[in-house]
Amino acid sequence: MTITAKQSYEFADLPRLMGLMTGDEKHGPAATSTLDALWVLYDRVLRIGAERVGDPERDRFLLSKGHGPMAYYAVLTAKGFVPVEWLPGFGSYDSPLGHHPDRVLVPGAEIGSGSLGHGLPIAVGTALGLRAQGLDEPRVWVLIGDAELDEGSNHEAIAFAGPAGLERLHTVVIDNSSASHARPGGIAARFEAAGWSAATVDGRDHEALHAAFTAPHPGRPRVVVAQVEAKSA
């Protein structure tokens, strides 16, 4: 597995990097909806880098919304995990950059993802595992889509994490109004009912995202609902 040297890219470069990925990509809106949140996390929040992917003290970022990974690959490229030369081969037979990320093939990817509903339960298990090892510094972040909350596995994870006091667990929900089942009071209310600290912000506002990502939440897991434009049909 090759890790490239860190490149000098900014947020404005991400559309160009995404444009290098051609082919029959079916999930463009799923990718672009995550772009701002991913950038703020990797640029300003996550304690991880290409040089420390195996460091036990690193933060863990789990992409559960893995069925539109172009923005994820672009950000990993911008931050030096993935060589830019890989991008044009996206989705091809011999490319490590598949239509769903593979943790064995993609440097920096913590999990293979794309099957809806798995990421948050895995994140809960990861937080528990770190706690059991006495690793108190690493934070666990998982990014999910609002449609994934139609899956019961996520609600079991939500219901467990609050009473378990998983303070190192953070969830980002990208809300592009694609869920099938509405929730009284909105997405954040579901988490708050289970004992989570919650915030709802504009998913395109980098300062609002950063403030929500870094707000203190002692003794409780944290969820940030990032609202973006509704997914078009």
Tab-separated table of N, CA, C and O in Angstrom, residues 9-110:
chain	number	residue	atom	x	y	z
A	9	TYR	N	-2.892	21.251	-1.475
A	9	TYR	CA	-4.199	21.505	-2.056
A	9	TYR	C	-5.063	22.262	-1.059
A	9	TYR	O	-4.888	22.126	0.151
A	10	GLU	N	-6.017	23.006	-1.585
A	10	GLU	CA	-6.985	23.724	-0.775
A	10	GLU	C	-8.392	23.266	-1.148
A	10	GLU	O	-8.578	22.506	-2.104
A	11	PHE	N	-9.370	23.759	-0.404
A	11	PHE	CA	-10.752	23.368	-0.664
A	11	PHE	C	-11.160	23.685	-2.104
A	11	PHE	O	-11.885	22.899	-2.735
A	12	ALA	N	-10.684	24.795	-2.638
A	12	ALA	CA	-11.042	25.187	-4.003
A	12	ALA	C	-10.538	24.203	-5.046
A	12	ALA	O	-11.030	24.189	-6.184
A	13	ASP	N	-9.571	23.362	-4.681
A	13	ASP	CA	-9.034	22.379	-5.619
A	13	ASP	C	-9.874	21.104	-5.687
A	13	ASP	O	-9.698	20.298	-6.613
A	14	LEU	N	-10.772	20.909	-4.734
A	14	LEU	CA	-11.495	19.638	-4.666
A	14	LEU	C	-12.371	19.368	-5.894
A	14	LEU	O	-12.400	18.231	-6.379
A	15	PRO	N	-13.111	20.367	-6.433
A	15	PRO	CA	-13.882	20.069	-7.652
A	15	PRO	C	-13.010	19.590	-8.809
A	15	PRO	O	-13.417	18.704	-9.570
A	16	ARG	N	-11.812	20.157	-8.927
A	16	ARG	CA	-10.911	19.708	-10.001
A	16	ARG	C	-10.467	18.267	-9.756
A	16	ARG	O	-10.408	17.450	-10.688
A	17	LEU	N	-10.148	17.940	-8.509
A	17	LEU	CA	-9.760	16.566	-8.199
A	17	LEU	C	-10.918	15.607	-8.460
A	17	LEU	O	-10.711	14.507	-9.003
A	18	MET	N	-12.118	16.011	-8.081
A	18	MET	CA	-13.280	15.157	-8.354
A	18	MET	C	-13.498	15.005	-9.849
A	18	MET	O	-13.933	13.951	-10.329
A	19	GLY	N	-13.199	16.059	-10.614
A	19	GLY	CA	-13.374	16.008	-12.058
A	19	GLY	C	-12.447	15.035	-12.750
A	19	GLY	O	-12.711	14.634	-13.898
A	20	LEU	N	-11.358	14.639	-12.084
A	20	LEU	CA	-10.458	13.646	-12.664
A	20	LEU	C	-11.050	12.247	-12.624
A	20	LEU	O	-10.586	11.353	-13.327
A	21	MET	N	-12.068	12.058	-11.787
A	21	MET	CA	-12.696	10.749	-11.640
A	21	MET	C	-13.864	10.648	-12.614
A	21	MET	O	-14.922	11.233	-12.414
A	22	THR	N	-13.645	9.930	-13.677
A	22	THR	CA	-14.655	9.790	-14.716
A	22	THR	C	-15.255	8.391	-14.659
A	22	THR	O	-14.951	7.603	-13.767
A	23	GLY	N	-16.106	8.079	-15.609
A	23	GLY	CA	-16.706	6.756	-15.653
A	23	GLY	C	-18.158	6.786	-15.231
A	23	GLY	O	-18.771	7.839	-15.054
A	24	ASP	N	-18.716	5.609	-15.070
A	24	ASP	CA	-20.143	5.459	-14.810
A	24	ASP	C	-20.403	5.552	-13.314
A	24	ASP	O	-20.644	4.561	-12.636
A	25	GLU	N	-20.353	6.760	-12.766
A	25	GLU	CA	-20.592	6.981	-11.341
A	25	GLU	C	-22.058	7.331	-11.123
A	25	GLU	O	-22.557	8.314	-11.676
A	26	LYS	N	-22.746	6.547	-10.329
A	26	LYS	CA	-24.191	6.698	-10.157
A	26	LYS	C	-24.579	7.557	-8.965
A	26	LYS	O	-25.752	7.833	-8.769
A	27	HIS	N	-23.630	7.988	-8.156
A	27	HIS	CA	-23.979	8.625	-6.897
A	27	HIS	C	-23.319	9.994	-6.739
A	27	HIS	O	-22.755	10.300	-5.684
A	28	GLY	N	-23.403	10.828	-7.776
A	28	GLY	CA	-22.826	12.164	-7.704
A	28	GLY	C	-23.363	12.996	-6.557
A	28	GLY	O	-22.584	13.572	-5.789
A	29	PRO	N	-24.689	13.097	-6.375
A	29	PRO	CA	-25.213	13.883	-5.251
A	29	PRO	C	-24.765	13.365	-3.886
A	29	PRO	O	-24.532	14.136	-2.962
A	30	ALA	N	-24.620	12.052	-3.760
A	30	ALA	CA	-24.157	11.482	-2.493
A	30	ALA	C	-22.740	11.936	-2.187
A	30	ALA	O	-22.375	12.130	-1.023
A	31	ALA	N	-21.942	12.125	-3.235
A	31	ALA	CA	-20.569	12.581	-3.032
A	31	ALA	C	-20.528	14.063	-2.698
A	31	ALA	O	-19.932	14.469	-1.693
A	32	THR	N	-21.148	14.884	-3.511
A	32	THR	CA	-21.027	16.333	-3.320
A	32	THR	C	-21.688	16.790	-2.025
A	32	THR	O	-21.282	17.802	-1.450
A	33	SER	N	-22.663	16.052	-1.531
A	33	SER	CA	-23.321	16.449	-0.280
A	33	SER	C	-22.380	16.377	0.911
A	33	SER	O	-22.579	17.059	1.912
A	34	THR	N	-21.343	15.566	0.808
A	34	THR	CA	-20.427	15.364	1.930
A	34	THR	C	-19.182	16.241	1.856
A	34	THR	O	-18.395	16.278	2.803
A	35	LEU	N	-18.993	16.964	0.763
A	35	LEU	CA	-17.707	17.595	0.470
A	35	LEU	C	-17.263	18.565	1.558
A	35	LEU	O	-16.117	18.522	2.027
A	36	ASP	N	-18.157	19.448	1.987
A	36	ASP	CA	-17.772	20.473	2.965
A	36	ASP	C	-17.467	19.863	4.326
A	36	ASP	O	-16.471	20.230	4.973
A	37	ALA	N	-18.310	18.951	4.780
A	37	ALA	CA	-18.086	18.326	6.081
A	37	ALA	C	-16.780	17.542	6.099
A	37	ALA	O	-16.008	17.611	7.064
A	38	LEU	N	-16.518	16.807	5.025
A	38	LEU	CA	-15.276	16.049	4.954
A	38	LEU	C	-14.059	16.968	5.000
A	38	LEU	O	-13.082	16.693	5.697
A	39	TRP	N	-14.125	18.062	4.258
A	39	TRP	CA	-12.980	18.967	4.222
A	39	TRP	C	-12.716	19.577	5.604
A	39	TRP	O	-11.577	19.614	6.064
A	40	VAL	N	-13.757	20.055	6.264
A	40	VAL	CA	-13.563	20.667	7.579
A	40	VAL	C	-12.990	19.651	8.557
A	40	VAL	O	-12.087	19.962	9.349
A	41	LEU	N	-13.484	18.433	8.511
A	41	LEU	CA	-12.959	17.409	9.410
A	41	LEU	C	-11.482	17.152	9.157
A	41	LEU	O	-10.655	17.193	10.083
A	42	TYR	N	-11.116	16.883	7.904
A	42	TYR	CA	-9.737	16.523	7.598
A	42	TYR	C	-8.792	17.714	7.675
A	42	TYR	O	-7.607	17.556	7.986
A	43	ASP	N	-9.289	18.900	7.415
A	43	ASP	CA	-8.426	20.070	7.399
A	43	ASP	C	-8.239	20.693	8.777
A	43	ASP	O	-7.180	21.257	9.061
A	44	ARG	N	-9.255	20.563	9.662
A	44	ARG	CA	-9.218	21.349	10.885
A	44	ARG	C	-9.534	20.578	12.162
A	44	ARG	O	-9.355	21.127	13.262
A	45	VAL	N	-9.996	19.348	12.053
A	45	VAL	CA	-10.492	18.668	13.252
A	45	VAL	C	-9.773	17.349	13.528
A	45	VAL	O	-9.280	17.126	14.641
A	46	LEU	N	-9.715	16.478	12.560
A	46	LEU	CA	-9.179	15.136	12.786
A	46	LEU	C	-7.692	15.163	13.092
A	46	LEU	O	-6.917	15.848	12.420
A	47	ARG	N	-7.309	14.401	14.095
A	47	ARG	CA	-5.903	14.245	14.439
A	47	ARG	C	-5.393	12.973	13.762
A	47	ARG	O	-5.276	11.912	14.368
A	48	ILE	N	-5.140	13.123	12.484
A	48	ILE	CA	-4.676	11.997	11.670
A	48	ILE	C	-3.985	12.576	10.451
A	48	ILE	O	-4.289	13.682	10.010
A	49	GLY	N	-3.032	11.837	9.938
A	49	GLY	CA	-2.330	12.257	8.740
A	49	GLY	C	-1.794	11.051	8.019
A	49	GLY	O	-1.769	9.931	8.556
A	50	ALA	N	-1.346	11.271	6.788
A	50	ALA	CA	-0.842	10.162	5.981
A	50	ALA	C	0.350	9.478	6.633
A	50	ALA	O	0.604	8.298	6.412
A	51	GLU	N	1.083	10.228	7.466
A	51	GLU	CA	2.279	9.691	8.095
A	51	GLU	C	1.969	8.895	9.359
A	51	GLU	O	2.863	8.276	9.940
A	52	ARG	N	0.705	8.874	9.807
A	52	ARG	CA	0.404	8.180	11.068
A	52	ARG	C	-0.847	7.310	10.965
A	52	ARG	O	-1.593	7.164	11.923
A	53	VAL	N	-1.040	6.672	9.799
A	53	VAL	CA	-2.242	5.852	9.621
A	53	VAL	C	-2.260	4.646	10.559
A	53	VAL	O	-3.319	4.099	10.844
A	54	GLY	N	-1.100	4.209	11.031
A	54	GLY	CA	-1.061	3.076	11.951
A	54	GLY	C	-0.871	3.462	13.396
A	54	GLY	O	-0.749	2.584	14.257
A	55	ASP	N	-0.865	4.745	13.692
A	55	ASP	CA	-0.654	5.223	15.054
A	55	ASP	C	-1.866	4.890	15.924
A	55	ASP	O	-2.981	5.314	15.624
A	56	PRO	N	-1.697	4.134	17.008
A	56	PRO	CA	-2.858	3.792	17.839
A	56	PRO	C	-3.514	5.007	18.485
A	56	PRO	O	-4.682	4.932	18.882
A	57	GLU	N	-2.803	6.131	18.573
A	57	GLU	CA	-3.360	7.330	19.185
A	57	GLU	C	-4.083	8.228	18.166
A	57	GLU	O	-4.578	9.296	18.527
A	58	ARG	N	-4.160	7.808	16.916
A	58	ARG	CA	-4.821	8.624	15.896
A	58	ARG	C	-6.327	8.652	16.119
A	58	ARG	O	-6.903	7.740	16.727
A	59	ASP	N	-6.974	9.690	15.635
A	59	ASP	CA	-8.429	9.666	15.535
A	59	ASP	C	-8.834	8.657	14.469
A	59	ASP	O	-8.080	8.399	13.518
A	60	ARG	N	-10.028	8.113	14.610
A	60	ARG	CA	-10.573	7.198	13.599
A	60	ARG	C	-11.731	7.886	12.879
A	60	ARG	O	-12.651	8.379	13.532
A	61	PHE	N	-11.662	7.927	11.551
A	61	PHE	CA	-12.783	8.433	10.767
A	61	PHE	C	-13.359	7.295	9.948
A	61	PHE	O	-12.653	6.652	9.161
A	62	LEU	N	-14.659	7.044	10.100
A	62	LEU	CA	-15.351	5.963	9.398
A	62	LEU	C	-16.375	6.576	8.449
A	62	LEU	O	-17.284	7.282	8.883
A	63	LEU	N	-16.216	6.328	7.168
A	63	LEU	CA	-17.196	6.784	6.187
A	63	LEU	C	-18.246	5.699	6.017
A	63	LEU	O	-18.005	4.674	5.388
A	64	SER	N	-19.420	5.914	6.608
A	64	SER	CA	-20.514	4.966	6.412
A	64	SER	C	-21.245	5.247	5.107
A	64	SER	O	-21.686	4.331	4.419
A	65	LYS	N	-21.347	6.535	4.760
A	65	LYS	CA	-22.002	6.945	3.507
A	65	LYS	C	-21.021	6.707	2.361
A	65	LYS	O	-20.503	7.637	1.735
A	66	GLY	N	-20.743	5.436	2.115
A	66	GLY	CA	-19.664	5.077	1.200
A	66	GLY	C	-20.082	4.787	-0.222
A	66	GLY	O	-19.247	4.396	-1.043
A	67	HIS	N	-21.354	4.999	-0.557
A	67	HIS	CA	-21.805	4.679	-1.903
A	67	HIS	C	-21.643	5.844	-2.875
A	67	HIS	O	-22.033	5.738	-4.027
A	68	GLY	N	-21.041	6.935	-2.414
A	68	GLY	CA	-20.691	8.051	-3.303
A	68	GLY	C	-19.354	8.598	-2.854
A	68	GLY	O	-19.284	9.683	-2.274
A	69	PRO	N	-18.254	7.878	-3.115
A	69	PRO	CA	-16.990	8.193	-2.431
A	69	PRO	C	-16.095	9.202	-3.143
A	69	PRO	O	-14.970	9.412	-2.712
A	70	MET	N	-16.558	9.842	-4.207
A	70	MET	CA	-15.654	10.729	-4.948
A	70	MET	C	-15.122	11.867	-4.090
A	70	MET	O	-13.932	12.210	-4.165
A	71	ALA	N	-15.968	12.491	-3.278
A	71	ALA	CA	-15.496	13.574	-2.410
A	71	ALA	C	-14.498	13.041	-1.396
A	71	ALA	O	-13.493	13.700	-1.093
A	72	TYR	N	-14.741	11.868	-0.864
A	72	TYR	CA	-13.831	11.239	0.097
A	72	TYR	C	-12.467	11.010	-0.540
A	72	TYR	O	-11.428	11.353	0.051
A	73	TYR	N	-12.448	10.462	-1.746
A	73	TYR	CA	-11.179	10.229	-2.428
A	73	TYR	C	-10.466	11.547	-2.731
A	73	TYR	O	-9.240	11.628	-2.642
A	74	ALA	N	-11.230	12.572	-3.108
A	74	ALA	CA	-10.616	13.870	-3.389
A	74	ALA	C	-9.968	14.451	-2.143
A	74	ALA	O	-8.848	14.985	-2.202
A	75	VAL	N	-10.647	14.348	-1.004
A	75	VAL	CA	-10.088	14.873	0.240
A	75	VAL	C	-8.873	14.049	0.677
A	75	VAL	O	-7.852	14.611	1.105
A	76	LEU	N	-8.949	12.742	0.553
A	76	LEU	CA	-7.791	11.911	0.891
A	76	LEU	C	-6.598	12.239	-0.002
A	76	LEU	O	-5.445	12.221	0.450
A	77	THR	N	-6.866	12.561	-1.259
A	77	THR	CA	-5.793	12.974	-2.158
A	77	THR	C	-5.216	14.312	-1.717
A	77	THR	O	-3.992	14.496	-1.646
A	78	ALA	N	-6.087	15.260	-1.415
A	78	ALA	CA	-5.633	16.589	-1.004
A	78	ALA	C	-4.794	16.528	0.262
A	78	ALA	O	-3.895	17.364	0.459
A	79	LYS	N	-5.063	15.552	1.116
A	79	LYS	CA	-4.344	15.445	2.381
A	79	LYS	C	-3.210	14.423	2.333
A	79	LYS	O	-2.626	14.086	3.372
A	80	GLY	N	-2.878	13.940	1.142
A	80	GLY	CA	-1.675	13.145	0.982
A	80	GLY	C	-1.807	11.658	1.209
A	80	GLY	O	-0.803	10.948	1.198
A	81	PHE	N	-3.005	11.148	1.411
A	81	PHE	CA	-3.187	9.712	1.597
A	81	PHE	C	-3.154	8.963	0.269
A	81	PHE	O	-2.637	7.854	0.189
A	82	VAL	N	-3.763	9.533	-0.757
A	82	VAL	CA	-3.963	8.871	-2.049
A	82	VAL	C	-3.220	9.642	-3.135
A	82	VAL	O	-3.341	10.870	-3.207
A	83	PRO	N	-2.462	8.974	-3.995
A	83	PRO	CA	-1.785	9.669	-5.095
A	83	PRO	C	-2.794	10.211	-6.107
A	83	PRO	O	-3.763	9.535	-6.450
A	84	VAL	N	-2.561	11.417	-6.579
A	84	VAL	CA	-3.467	12.015	-7.547
A	84	VAL	C	-3.537	11.184	-8.819
A	84	VAL	O	-4.564	11.181	-9.523
A	85	GLU	N	-2.485	10.437	-9.091
A	85	GLU	CA	-2.452	9.612	-10.302
A	85	GLU	C	-3.485	8.494	-10.275
A	85	GLU	O	-3.817	7.931	-11.324
A	86	TRP	N	-3.985	8.165	-9.098
A	86	TRP	CA	-4.997	7.115	-9.012
A	86	TRP	C	-6.381	7.588	-9.465
A	86	TRP	O	-7.230	6.772	-9.827
A	87	LEU	N	-6.637	8.876	-9.396
A	87	LEU	CA	-8.002	9.372	-9.567
A	87	LEU	C	-8.604	9.066	-10.939
A	87	LEU	O	-9.774	8.670	-11.018
A	88	PRO	N	-7.874	9.243	-12.056
A	88	PRO	CA	-8.506	8.972	-13.360
A	88	PRO	C	-8.956	7.525	-13.544
A	88	PRO	O	-9.827	7.248	-14.361
A	89	GLY	N	-8.380	6.603	-12.796
A	89	GLY	CA	-8.777	5.202	-12.914
A	89	GLY	C	-9.958	4.826	-12.047
A	89	GLY	O	-10.348	3.650	-12.007
A	90	PHE	N	-10.552	5.793	-11.362
A	90	PHE	CA	-11.654	5.539	-10.428
A	90	PHE	C	-12.709	4.590	-11.012
A	90	PHE	O	-13.218	4.800	-12.113
A	91	GLY	N	-13.010	3.540	-10.275
A	91	GLY	CA	-14.069	2.614	-10.668
A	91	GLY	C	-13.685	1.602	-11.718
A	91	GLY	O	-14.509	0.754	-12.064
A	92	SER	N	-12.459	1.651	-12.221
A	92	SER	CA	-12.047	0.678	-13.237
A	92	SER	C	-11.671	-0.647	-12.578
A	92	SER	O	-11.487	-0.729	-11.356
A	93	TYR	N	-11.522	-1.667	-13.390
A	93	TYR	CA	-11.339	-3.019	-12.874
A	93	TYR	C	-10.127	-3.134	-11.961
A	93	TYR	O	-10.184	-3.782	-10.910
A	94	ASP	N	-9.014	-2.503	-12.334
A	94	ASP	CA	-7.783	-2.679	-11.578
A	94	ASP	C	-7.459	-1.487	-10.681
A	94	ASP	O	-6.338	-1.365	-10.177
A	95	SER	N	-8.425	-0.608	-10.454
A	95	SER	CA	-8.182	0.558	-9.611
A	95	SER	C	-8.451	0.234	-8.142
A	95	SER	O	-9.433	-0.443	-7.828
A	96	PRO	N	-7.616	0.738	-7.215
A	96	PRO	CA	-7.935	0.586	-5.792
A	96	PRO	C	-9.101	1.463	-5.358
A	96	PRO	O	-9.652	1.251	-4.274
A	97	LEU	N	-9.482	2.440	-6.195
A	97	LEU	CA	-10.567	3.366	-5.850
A	97	LEU	C	-11.864	2.865	-6.459
A	97	LEU	O	-12.242	3.210	-7.586
A	98	GLY	N	-12.566	2.041	-5.720
A	98	GLY	CA	-13.814	1.482	-6.212
A	98	GLY	C	-15.004	2.380	-5.942
A	98	GLY	O	-14.896	3.425	-5.300
A	99	HIS	N	-16.162	1.973	-6.435
A	99	HIS	CA	-17.393	2.726	-6.194
A	99	HIS	C	-17.836	2.648	-4.734
A	99	HIS	O	-18.724	3.382	-4.311
A	100	HIS	N	-17.239	1.744	-3.989
A	100	HIS	CA	-17.344	1.707	-2.531
A	100	HIS	C	-15.926	1.584	-1.995
A	100	HIS	O	-15.152	0.760	-2.489
A	101	PRO	N	-15.535	2.363	-0.999
A	101	PRO	CA	-14.162	2.289	-0.492
A	101	PRO	C	-13.842	0.928	0.126
A	101	PRO	O	-14.689	0.314	0.772
A	102	ASP	N	-12.615	0.487	-0.077
A	102	ASP	CA	-12.111	-0.765	0.474
A	102	ASP	C	-10.944	-0.421	1.396
A	102	ASP	O	-9.933	0.117	0.947
A	103	ARG	N	-11.052	-0.739	2.673
A	103	ARG	CA	-10.022	-0.346	3.627
A	103	ARG	C	-8.685	-1.028	3.346
A	103	ARG	O	-7.626	-0.532	3.766
A	104	VAL	N	-8.705	-2.156	2.652
A	104	VAL	CA	-7.466	-2.850	2.319
A	104	VAL	C	-6.734	-2.142	1.177
A	104	VAL	O	-5.504	-2.185	1.093
A	105	LEU	N	-7.477	-1.466	0.316
A	105	LEU	CA	-6.907	-0.874	-0.895
A	105	LEU	C	-6.697	0.626	-0.813
A	105	LEU	O	-5.849	1.175	-1.519
A	106	VAL	N	-7.470	1.332	0.019
A	106	VAL	CA	-7.434	2.793	0.052
A	106	VAL	C	-6.684	3.262	1.295
A	106	VAL	O	-7.161	3.072	2.415
A	107	PRO	N	-5.512	3.877	1.140
A	107	PRO	CA	-4.773	4.369	2.305
A	107	PRO	C	-5.608	5.368	3.105
A	107	PRO	O	-6.199	6.285	2.557
A	108	GLY	N	-5.682	5.145	4.414
A	108	GLY	CA	-6.427	6.040	5.286
A	108	GLY	C	-7.853	5.623	5.546
A	108	GLY	O	-8.484	6.140	6.475
A	109	ALA	N	-8.406	4.719	4.753
A	109	ALA	CA	-9.784	4.260	4.966
A	109	ALA	C	-9.803	3.262	6.122
A	109	ALA	O	-9.088	2.262	6.093
A	110	GLU	N	-10.632	3.532	7.123
A	110	GLU	CA	-10.682	2.666	8.306
A	110	GLU	C	-11.600	1.460	8.108
A	110	GLU	O	-11.402	0.419	8.742
